[in-house]
């Protein structure tokens, strides 16, 4: 097994538009790594926001990722509002939603007005959805919902939704191909027991995990802080872990207190690419 981590700047995100070759395993590109406020935060003078205003590498958009396996290209979450510019017609196989909070689904409000095609949107069975998407879906197809721990096949990719601990029904996704496994887990604070037990059954080659908050004296709600994220990593023992859904407070904390084991754990940035192959 090999895994390649390629830090890629924002300017390079639009370059990898072709399908991943069949023999290359699973490729994951972080399209956005920020929390709902993103980085820089509007009118915030903190050192992390100041850095992000001057260096594009440290800007963070709405949390999302692109999964490529063979000819399949699935976007996880649709919080980016420029999806029509990033993804030409027929360049996506579909969209996997973790949940229907605005920062993870707001891009669908624009995308739906396209014409002459259909785009599958798979996600949790949330009867509310977001705004009037269900009533006026346009080119989006919400007809198929997913069930926790019920594996589906998308081309060469096996996808298993798992329950997460959040304020709204939220799924993480386990992505498998040729015995290799990636888990994408955001938004969550810790893990439900059944999810933790499911993930622990086999080794994860790559874990992408919510880590929104800096260490705090009070217990986190809805999202991991750094200590809780590290506890989850220690529990699951992935070969490599990447932190995402990051706030400006955590960025500022890490600028002065980054003691992460870089051989095992990376702070994710928009445009970073991770490839797992057999």
PDB file of C-alpha atoms in Angstrom:
ATOM      1  CA  UNK A   1       0.000   0.000   0.000  1.00  0.00           C
ATOM      2  CA  UNK A   2       1.161   3.515  -0.769  1.00  0.00           C
ATOM      3  CA  UNK A   3      -0.271   6.904   0.073  1.00  0.00           C
ATOM      4  CA  UNK A   4       0.769  10.156  -1.564  1.00  0.00           C
ATOM      5  CA  UNK A   5       0.118  13.549   0.056  1.00  0.00           C
ATOM      6  CA  UNK A   6       0.474  16.467  -2.323  1.00  0.00           C
ATOM      7  CA  UNK A   7      -0.015  19.940  -0.817  1.00  0.00           C
ATOM      8  CA  UNK A   8      -1.606  21.951  -3.608  1.00  0.00           C
ATOM      9  CA  UNK A   9      -2.375  25.672  -3.569  1.00  0.00           C
ATOM     10  CA  UNK A  10      -5.715  27.218  -4.463  1.00  0.00           C
ATOM     11  CA  UNK A  11      -4.488  28.179  -7.914  1.00  0.00           C
ATOM     12  CA  UNK A  12      -3.911  24.509  -8.768  1.00  0.00           C
ATOM     13  CA  UNK A  13      -7.344  23.167  -7.794  1.00  0.00           C
ATOM     14  CA  UNK A  14      -8.763  23.441 -11.282  1.00  0.00           C
ATOM     15  CA  UNK A  15      -5.973  21.430 -12.918  1.00  0.00           C
ATOM     16  CA  UNK A  16      -7.000  17.893 -11.917  1.00  0.00           C
ATOM     17  CA  UNK A  17     -10.228  17.592 -13.919  1.00  0.00           C
ATOM     18  CA  UNK A  18      -9.577  14.208 -15.552  1.00  0.00           C
ATOM     19  CA  UNK A  19     -10.715  10.866 -14.019  1.00  0.00           C
ATOM     20  CA  UNK A  20      -8.168   8.981 -11.945  1.00  0.00           C
ATOM     21  CA  UNK A  21      -6.646   6.040 -13.796  1.00  0.00           C
ATOM     22  CA  UNK A  22      -8.227   2.712 -12.883  1.00  0.00           C
ATOM     23  CA  UNK A  23      -5.087   1.294 -11.292  1.00  0.00           C
ATOM     24  CA  UNK A  24      -4.406   4.318  -9.109  1.00  0.00           C
ATOM     25  CA  UNK A  25      -6.737   3.557  -6.180  1.00  0.00           C
ATOM     26  CA  UNK A  26      -8.643   6.384  -4.492  1.00  0.00           C
ATOM     27  CA  UNK A  27      -7.739  10.041  -4.767  1.00  0.00           C
ATOM     28  CA  UNK A  28      -9.155  12.627  -2.346  1.00  0.00           C
ATOM     29  CA  UNK A  29      -8.817  16.364  -2.924  1.00  0.00           C
ATOM     30  CA  UNK A  30      -9.773  18.775  -0.156  1.00  0.00           C
ATOM     31  CA  UNK A  31     -11.902  21.387  -1.919  1.00  0.00           C
ATOM     32  CA  UNK A  32     -12.535  23.314   1.303  1.00  0.00           C
ATOM     33  CA  UNK A  33     -11.293  22.908   4.883  1.00  0.00           C
ATOM     34  CA  UNK A  34     -13.021  25.694   6.806  1.00  0.00           C
ATOM     35  CA  UNK A  35     -15.895  25.812   9.240  1.00  0.00           C
ATOM     36  CA  UNK A  36     -19.045  27.849   8.552  1.00  0.00           C
ATOM     37  CA  UNK A  37     -17.252  31.178   9.182  1.00  0.00           C
ATOM     38  CA  UNK A  38     -14.406  30.231   6.796  1.00  0.00           C
ATOM     39  CA  UNK A  39     -10.942  31.821   7.000  1.00  0.00           C
ATOM     40  CA  UNK A  40     -10.343  34.725   6.987  1.00  0.00           C
ATOM     41  CA  UNK A  41     -13.369  35.665   9.073  1.00  0.00           C
ATOM     42  CA  UNK A  42     -15.007  38.907   8.027  1.00  0.00           C
ATOM     43  CA  UNK A  43     -13.438  41.858   9.883  1.00  0.00           C
ATOM     44  CA  UNK A  44     -11.403  39.627  12.204  1.00  0.00           C
ATOM     45  CA  UNK A  45      -7.944  41.026  13.129  1.00  0.00           C
ATOM     46  CA  UNK A  46      -6.507  37.770  14.549  1.00  0.00           C
ATOM     47  CA  UNK A  47      -3.133  36.546  13.311  1.00  0.00           C
ATOM     48  CA  UNK A  48      -4.647  33.605  11.416  1.00  0.00           C
ATOM     49  CA  UNK A  49      -7.078  35.804   9.495  1.00  0.00           C
ATOM     50  CA  UNK A  50      -4.355  38.378   8.785  1.00  0.00           C
ATOM     51  CA  UNK A  51      -2.117  35.612   7.413  1.00  0.00           C
ATOM     52  CA  UNK A  52      -4.919  34.237   5.227  1.00  0.00           C
ATOM     53  CA  UNK A  53      -5.624  37.649   3.709  1.00  0.00           C
ATOM     54  CA  UNK A  54      -2.014  37.881   2.522  1.00  0.00           C
ATOM     55  CA  UNK A  55      -1.228  34.231   1.679  1.00  0.00           C
ATOM     56  CA  UNK A  56      -3.887  32.337  -0.341  1.00  0.00           C
ATOM     57  CA  UNK A  57      -2.576  28.977   0.903  1.00  0.00           C
ATOM     58  CA  UNK A  58      -4.092  29.700   4.335  1.00  0.00           C
ATOM     59  CA  UNK A  59      -7.575  30.666   3.153  1.00  0.00           C
ATOM     60  CA  UNK A  60     -10.304  28.155   3.984  1.00  0.00           C
ATOM     61  CA  UNK A  61     -13.551  27.705   2.078  1.00  0.00           C
ATOM     62  CA  UNK A  62     -16.623  25.630   3.034  1.00  0.00           C
ATOM     63  CA  UNK A  63     -15.661  22.090   3.998  1.00  0.00           C
ATOM     64  CA  UNK A  64     -15.861  19.653   1.077  1.00  0.00           C
ATOM     65  CA  UNK A  65     -13.830  17.069  -0.836  1.00  0.00           C
ATOM     66  CA  UNK A  66     -13.611  15.474  -4.270  1.00  0.00           C
ATOM     67  CA  UNK A  67     -13.332  11.678  -4.459  1.00  0.00           C
ATOM     68  CA  UNK A  68     -11.939  10.051  -7.615  1.00  0.00           C
ATOM     69  CA  UNK A  69     -11.849   6.304  -8.216  1.00  0.00           C
ATOM     70  CA  UNK A  70     -11.544   4.926 -11.735  1.00  0.00           C
ATOM     71  CA  UNK A  71     -13.984   6.955 -13.822  1.00  0.00           C
ATOM     72  CA  UNK A  72     -16.065   7.974 -10.787  1.00  0.00           C
ATOM     73  CA  UNK A  73     -15.812  11.560  -9.482  1.00  0.00           C
ATOM     74  CA  UNK A  74     -18.028  12.330  -6.481  1.00  0.00           C
ATOM     75  CA  UNK A  75     -18.129  15.602  -4.600  1.00  0.00           C
ATOM     76  CA  UNK A  76     -18.628  15.273  -0.845  1.00  0.00           C
ATOM     77  CA  UNK A  77     -20.715  18.269   0.243  1.00  0.00           C
ATOM     78  CA  UNK A  78     -21.725  21.285  -1.793  1.00  0.00           C
ATOM     79  CA  UNK A  79     -21.029  24.340   0.341  1.00  0.00           C
ATOM     80  CA  UNK A  80     -18.938  25.986  -2.375  1.00  0.00           C
ATOM     81  CA  UNK A  81     -21.069  28.527  -4.232  1.00  0.00           C
ATOM     82  CA  UNK A  82     -19.092  28.375  -7.500  1.00  0.00           C
ATOM     83  CA  UNK A  83     -19.693  24.725  -8.367  1.00  0.00           C
ATOM     84  CA  UNK A  84     -20.828  25.617 -11.900  1.00  0.00           C
ATOM     85  CA  UNK A  85     -17.420  27.175 -12.547  1.00  0.00           C
ATOM     86  CA  UNK A  86     -15.334  24.464 -10.887  1.00  0.00           C
ATOM     87  CA  UNK A  87     -17.092  21.485 -12.458  1.00  0.00           C
ATOM     88  CA  UNK A  88     -18.002  21.591 -16.173  1.00  0.00           C
ATOM     89  CA  UNK A  89     -21.111  19.641 -17.277  1.00  0.00           C
ATOM     90  CA  UNK A  90     -20.686  15.845 -16.983  1.00  0.00           C
ATOM     91  CA  UNK A  91     -17.450  16.177 -14.968  1.00  0.00           C
ATOM     92  CA  UNK A  92     -19.126  14.894 -11.770  1.00  0.00           C
ATOM     93  CA  UNK A  93     -20.710  11.488 -11.225  1.00  0.00           C
ATOM     94  CA  UNK A  94     -22.784  13.001  -8.437  1.00  0.00           C
ATOM     95  CA  UNK A  95     -22.751  14.559  -4.996  1.00  0.00           C
ATOM     96  CA  UNK A  96     -22.627  12.927  -1.545  1.00  0.00           C
ATOM     97  CA  UNK A  97     -24.009  15.127   1.225  1.00  0.00           C
ATOM     98  CA  UNK A  98     -23.037  14.673   4.842  1.00  0.00           C
ATOM     99  CA  UNK A  99     -26.003  16.814   5.973  1.00  0.00           C
ATOM    100  CA  UNK A 100     -28.169  19.783   5.071  1.00  0.00           C
ATOM    101  CA  UNK A 101     -26.630  22.635   7.043  1.00  0.00           C
ATOM    102  CA  UNK A 102     -26.136  25.618   4.736  1.00  0.00           C
ATOM    103  CA  UNK A 103     -22.327  25.582   4.711  1.00  0.00           C
ATOM    104  CA  UNK A 104     -22.441  22.020   3.353  1.00  0.00           C
ATOM    105  CA  UNK A 105     -25.298  22.336   0.862  1.00  0.00           C
ATOM    106  CA  UNK A 106     -25.724  25.985  -0.161  1.00  0.00           C
ATOM    107  CA  UNK A 107     -24.024  25.500  -3.549  1.00  0.00           C
ATOM    108  CA  UNK A 108     -26.947  23.315  -4.629  1.00  0.00           C
ATOM    109  CA  UNK A 109     -29.197  26.371  -4.611  1.00  0.00           C
ATOM    110  CA  UNK A 110     -27.236  27.706  -7.601  1.00  0.00           C
ATOM    111  CA  UNK A 111     -26.421  24.423  -9.312  1.00  0.00           C
ATOM    112  CA  UNK A 112     -30.064  23.331  -9.585  1.00  0.00           C
ATOM    113  CA  UNK A 113     -30.858  25.976 -12.211  1.00  0.00           C
ATOM    114  CA  UNK A 114     -28.774  24.202 -14.863  1.00  0.00           C
ATOM    115  CA  UNK A 115     -30.423  22.638 -17.903  1.00  0.00           C
ATOM    116  CA  UNK A 116     -30.270  19.513 -20.034  1.00  0.00           C
ATOM    117  CA  UNK A 117     -28.897  17.064 -17.470  1.00  0.00           C
ATOM    118  CA  UNK A 118     -29.502  15.361 -14.102  1.00  0.00           C
ATOM    119  CA  UNK A 119     -27.132  15.236 -11.123  1.00  0.00           C
ATOM    120  CA  UNK A 120     -27.633  12.627  -8.394  1.00  0.00           C
ATOM    121  CA  UNK A 121     -27.477  13.967  -4.832  1.00  0.00           C
ATOM    122  CA  UNK A 122     -27.146  11.187  -2.243  1.00  0.00           C
ATOM    123  CA  UNK A 123     -27.341  11.840   1.474  1.00  0.00           C
ATOM    124  CA  UNK A 124     -29.117  11.188   4.754  1.00  0.00           C
ATOM    125  CA  UNK A 125     -32.927  10.889   4.861  1.00  0.00           C
ATOM    126  CA  UNK A 126     -33.496  14.396   6.205  1.00  0.00           C
ATOM    127  CA  UNK A 127     -37.153  15.390   5.533  1.00  0.00           C
ATOM    128  CA  UNK A 128     -36.387  19.117   5.769  1.00  0.00           C
ATOM    129  CA  UNK A 129     -33.444  19.393   3.380  1.00  0.00           C
ATOM    130  CA  UNK A 130     -32.276  22.965   2.779  1.00  0.00           C
ATOM    131  CA  UNK A 131     -34.634  25.821   1.918  1.00  0.00           C
ATOM    132  CA  UNK A 132     -36.857  24.851  -1.056  1.00  0.00           C
ATOM    133  CA  UNK A 133     -34.463  22.378  -2.706  1.00  0.00           C
ATOM    134  CA  UNK A 134     -36.880  19.473  -2.472  1.00  0.00           C
ATOM    135  CA  UNK A 135     -39.761  21.557  -3.835  1.00  0.00           C
ATOM    136  CA  UNK A 136     -37.734  23.041  -6.685  1.00  0.00           C
ATOM    137  CA  UNK A 137     -34.826  20.628  -7.348  1.00  0.00           C
ATOM    138  CA  UNK A 138     -34.222  21.613 -10.959  1.00  0.00           C
ATOM    139  CA  UNK A 139     -31.524  19.329 -12.398  1.00  0.00           C
ATOM    140  CA  UNK A 140     -30.802  17.785  -8.980  1.00  0.00           C
ATOM    141  CA  UNK A 141     -32.077  14.273  -8.257  1.00  0.00           C
ATOM    142  CA  UNK A 142     -32.853  13.660  -4.573  1.00  0.00           C
ATOM    143  CA  UNK A 143     -34.828  10.464  -5.198  1.00  0.00           C
ATOM    144  CA  UNK A 144     -32.309   8.154  -3.538  1.00  0.00           C
ATOM    145  CA  UNK A 145     -31.446   8.510   0.136  1.00  0.00           C
ATOM    146  CA  UNK A 146     -28.860   6.514   2.040  1.00  0.00           C
ATOM    147  CA  UNK A 147     -29.044   4.393   5.197  1.00  0.00           C
ATOM    148  CA  UNK A 148     -26.396   4.228   7.904  1.00  0.00           C
ATOM    149  CA  UNK A 149     -24.120   1.176   7.532  1.00  0.00           C
ATOM    150  CA  UNK A 150     -25.827   0.130   4.278  1.00  0.00           C
ATOM    151  CA  UNK A 151     -23.035  -0.117   1.688  1.00  0.00           C
ATOM    152  CA  UNK A 152     -23.666   0.984  -1.890  1.00  0.00           C
ATOM    153  CA  UNK A 153     -21.467   0.553  -4.972  1.00  0.00           C
ATOM    154  CA  UNK A 154     -20.536   3.507  -7.166  1.00  0.00           C
ATOM    155  CA  UNK A 155     -18.507   2.072 -10.032  1.00  0.00           C
ATOM    156  CA  UNK A 156     -15.270   0.734  -8.524  1.00  0.00           C
ATOM    157  CA  UNK A 157     -16.005   2.433  -5.195  1.00  0.00           C
ATOM    158  CA  UNK A 158     -17.825   0.973  -2.184  1.00  0.00           C
ATOM    159  CA  UNK A 159     -19.413   3.668  -0.030  1.00  0.00           C
ATOM    160  CA  UNK A 160     -20.763   3.111   3.472  1.00  0.00           C
ATOM    161  CA  UNK A 161     -22.542   5.932   5.344  1.00  0.00           C
ATOM    162  CA  UNK A 162     -21.870   6.047   9.095  1.00  0.00           C
ATOM    163  CA  UNK A 163     -23.665   8.054  11.753  1.00  0.00           C
ATOM    164  CA  UNK A 164     -21.951  11.087  13.266  1.00  0.00           C
ATOM    165  CA  UNK A 165     -22.654  13.143  16.419  1.00  0.00           C
ATOM    166  CA  UNK A 166     -24.016  16.494  15.299  1.00  0.00           C
ATOM    167  CA  UNK A 167     -27.016  18.772  15.840  1.00  0.00           C
ATOM    168  CA  UNK A 168     -28.657  17.485  12.652  1.00  0.00           C
ATOM    169  CA  UNK A 169     -28.812  14.053  11.028  1.00  0.00           C
ATOM    170  CA  UNK A 170     -25.297  13.719   9.619  1.00  0.00           C
ATOM    171  CA  UNK A 171     -23.406  10.963   7.831  1.00  0.00           C
ATOM    172  CA  UNK A 172     -19.717  10.374   7.442  1.00  0.00           C
ATOM    173  CA  UNK A 173     -18.536   8.159   4.596  1.00  0.00           C
ATOM    174  CA  UNK A 174     -16.229   5.160   4.413  1.00  0.00           C
ATOM    175  CA  UNK A 175     -14.811   4.783   0.903  1.00  0.00           C
ATOM    176  CA  UNK A 176     -13.314   1.434  -0.101  1.00  0.00           C
ATOM    177  CA  UNK A 177     -11.553   0.058  -3.140  1.00  0.00           C
ATOM    178  CA  UNK A 178      -9.317  -3.002  -3.480  1.00  0.00           C
ATOM    179  CA  UNK A 179      -9.056  -3.402   0.288  1.00  0.00           C
ATOM    180  CA  UNK A 180      -8.084   0.241   0.949  1.00  0.00           C
ATOM    181  CA  UNK A 181     -10.257   2.447   3.138  1.00  0.00           C
ATOM    182  CA  UNK A 182     -10.724   6.178   3.576  1.00  0.00           C
ATOM    183  CA  UNK A 183     -13.063   7.625   6.203  1.00  0.00           C
ATOM    184  CA  UNK A 184     -14.370  11.185   5.800  1.00  0.00           C
ATOM    185  CA  UNK A 185     -15.945  12.325   9.091  1.00  0.00           C
ATOM    186  CA  UNK A 186     -17.291  15.863   9.387  1.00  0.00           C
ATOM    187  CA  UNK A 187     -19.274  17.376  11.196  1.00  0.00           C
ATOM    188  CA  UNK A 188     -18.991  15.491  14.460  1.00  0.00           C
ATOM    189  CA  UNK A 189     -18.010  15.695  18.108  1.00  0.00           C
ATOM    190  CA  UNK A 190     -16.550  12.340  19.036  1.00  0.00           C
ATOM    191  CA  UNK A 191     -18.248   9.320  17.443  1.00  0.00           C
ATOM    192  CA  UNK A 192     -21.377   7.286  18.206  1.00  0.00           C
ATOM    193  CA  UNK A 193     -20.463   3.881  19.599  1.00  0.00           C
ATOM    194  CA  UNK A 194     -21.767   1.918  16.603  1.00  0.00           C
ATOM    195  CA  UNK A 195     -19.743   4.083  14.231  1.00  0.00           C
ATOM    196  CA  UNK A 196     -16.584   3.770  16.326  1.00  0.00           C
ATOM    197  CA  UNK A 197     -16.970  -0.013  16.431  1.00  0.00           C
ATOM    198  CA  UNK A 198     -17.574  -0.191  12.671  1.00  0.00           C
ATOM    199  CA  UNK A 199     -14.514   1.922  11.854  1.00  0.00           C
ATOM    200  CA  UNK A 200     -12.297  -0.049  14.229  1.00  0.00           C
ATOM    201  CA  UNK A 201     -12.943  -3.383  12.524  1.00  0.00           C
ATOM    202  CA  UNK A 202     -10.416  -2.748   9.761  1.00  0.00           C
ATOM    203  CA  UNK A 203      -7.464  -0.402   9.439  1.00  0.00           C
ATOM    204  CA  UNK A 204      -8.144   2.961   7.865  1.00  0.00           C
ATOM    205  CA  UNK A 205      -5.529   4.027   5.346  1.00  0.00           C
ATOM    206  CA  UNK A 206      -6.683   7.642   5.589  1.00  0.00           C
ATOM    207  CA  UNK A 207      -8.914   9.408   8.122  1.00  0.00           C
ATOM    208  CA  UNK A 208     -10.204  12.906   7.335  1.00  0.00           C
ATOM    209  CA  UNK A 209     -11.642  14.244  10.581  1.00  0.00           C
ATOM    210  CA  UNK A 210     -13.485  17.289  11.884  1.00  0.00           C
ATOM    211  CA  UNK A 211     -11.245  19.426  14.108  1.00  0.00           C
ATOM    212  CA  UNK A 212     -12.952  22.790  14.415  1.00  0.00           C
ATOM    213  CA  UNK A 213     -11.921  24.186  17.766  1.00  0.00           C
ATOM    214  CA  UNK A 214      -8.753  24.955  19.675  1.00  0.00           C
ATOM    215  CA  UNK A 215      -8.427  23.270  23.089  1.00  0.00           C
ATOM    216  CA  UNK A 216     -10.944  24.712  25.528  1.00  0.00           C
ATOM    217  CA  UNK A 217     -11.809  24.291  29.187  1.00  0.00           C
ATOM    218  CA  UNK A 218     -15.420  23.361  28.351  1.00  0.00           C
ATOM    219  CA  UNK A 219     -16.524  20.288  26.417  1.00  0.00           C
ATOM    220  CA  UNK A 220     -17.044  20.944  22.684  1.00  0.00           C
ATOM    221  CA  UNK A 221     -20.517  20.836  21.143  1.00  0.00           C
ATOM    222  CA  UNK A 222     -21.304  19.668  17.589  1.00  0.00           C
ATOM    223  CA  UNK A 223     -17.651  19.749  16.469  1.00  0.00           C
ATOM    224  CA  UNK A 224     -14.374  18.312  17.742  1.00  0.00           C
ATOM    225  CA  UNK A 225     -11.784  20.421  19.438  1.00  0.00           C
ATOM    226  CA  UNK A 226      -8.152  19.417  18.996  1.00  0.00           C
ATOM    227  CA  UNK A 227      -7.961  17.124  22.061  1.00  0.00           C
ATOM    228  CA  UNK A 228     -11.174  15.309  21.060  1.00  0.00           C
ATOM    229  CA  UNK A 229      -9.924  14.863  17.486  1.00  0.00           C
ATOM    230  CA  UNK A 230      -6.622  13.450  18.717  1.00  0.00           C
ATOM    231  CA  UNK A 231      -8.510  11.052  20.997  1.00  0.00           C
ATOM    232  CA  UNK A 232     -10.478   9.784  17.996  1.00  0.00           C
ATOM    233  CA  UNK A 233      -7.296   9.351  15.961  1.00  0.00           C
ATOM    234  CA  UNK A 234      -5.678   7.419  18.818  1.00  0.00           C
ATOM    235  CA  UNK A 235      -8.771   5.210  19.081  1.00  0.00           C
ATOM    236  CA  UNK A 236      -9.024   4.392  15.362  1.00  0.00           C
ATOM    237  CA  UNK A 237      -5.259   4.225  14.618  1.00  0.00           C
ATOM    238  CA  UNK A 238      -5.410   5.169  10.923  1.00  0.00           C
ATOM    239  CA  UNK A 239      -2.228   4.982   8.888  1.00  0.00           C
ATOM    240  CA  UNK A 240      -2.582   8.731   8.324  1.00  0.00           C
ATOM    241  CA  UNK A 241      -5.020  11.397   9.538  1.00  0.00           C
ATOM    242  CA  UNK A 242      -5.954  14.813   8.171  1.00  0.00           C
ATOM    243  CA  UNK A 243      -7.709  17.548  10.141  1.00  0.00           C
ATOM    244  CA  UNK A 244     -10.435  19.571   8.424  1.00  0.00           C
ATOM    245  CA  UNK A 245     -13.442  21.861   9.157  1.00  0.00           C
ATOM    246  CA  UNK A 246     -10.954  24.193  10.835  1.00  0.00           C
ATOM    247  CA  UNK A 247     -11.783  27.542  12.441  1.00  0.00           C
ATOM    248  CA  UNK A 248      -9.631  30.657  12.556  1.00  0.00           C
ATOM    249  CA  UNK A 249      -9.267  30.137  16.328  1.00  0.00           C
ATOM    250  CA  UNK A 250      -7.671  26.738  15.747  1.00  0.00           C
ATOM    251  CA  UNK A 251      -5.427  28.145  13.019  1.00  0.00           C
ATOM    252  CA  UNK A 252      -4.264  30.886  15.387  1.00  0.00           C
ATOM    253  CA  UNK A 253      -3.650  28.322  18.138  1.00  0.00           C
ATOM    254  CA  UNK A 254      -1.616  26.075  15.808  1.00  0.00           C
ATOM    255  CA  UNK A 255       0.548  29.002  14.687  1.00  0.00           C
ATOM    256  CA  UNK A 256       1.977  29.062  18.232  1.00  0.00           C
ATOM    257  CA  UNK A 257       1.329  25.504  19.462  1.00  0.00           C
ATOM    258  CA  UNK A 258       1.713  22.995  16.627  1.00  0.00           C
ATOM    259  CA  UNK A 259       3.057  19.832  18.258  1.00  0.00           C
ATOM    260  CA  UNK A 260       1.349  17.366  15.923  1.00  0.00           C
ATOM    261  CA  UNK A 261       3.208  14.246  14.848  1.00  0.00           C
ATOM    262  CA  UNK A 262       3.611  15.168  11.173  1.00  0.00           C
ATOM    263  CA  UNK A 263       4.437  11.578  10.253  1.00  0.00           C
ATOM    264  CA  UNK A 264       0.896  10.592  11.256  1.00  0.00           C
ATOM    265  CA  UNK A 265      -1.264  13.739  11.221  1.00  0.00           C
ATOM    266  CA  UNK A 266      -1.571  16.685   8.841  1.00  0.00           C
ATOM    267  CA  UNK A 267      -3.505  19.915   9.075  1.00  0.00           C
ATOM    268  CA  UNK A 268      -5.507  19.985   5.849  1.00  0.00           C
ATOM    269  CA  UNK A 269      -5.592  23.000   3.513  1.00  0.00           C
ATOM    270  CA  UNK A 270      -7.781  23.768   0.531  1.00  0.00           C
ATOM    271  CA  UNK A 271      -6.400  21.985  -2.527  1.00  0.00           C
ATOM    272  CA  UNK A 272      -4.379  19.294  -0.713  1.00  0.00           C
ATOM    273  CA  UNK A 273      -4.450  15.944  -2.490  1.00  0.00           C
ATOM    274  CA  UNK A 274      -4.202  12.470  -0.919  1.00  0.00           C
ATOM    275  CA  UNK A 275      -3.972   9.268  -2.989  1.00  0.00           C
ATOM    276  CA  UNK A 276      -4.316   5.769  -1.552  1.00  0.00           C
ATOM    277  CA  UNK A 277      -3.320   2.849  -3.773  1.00  0.00           C
ATOM    278  CA  UNK A 278      -2.885  -0.874  -3.343  1.00  0.00           C
TER     279      UNK A 278
END
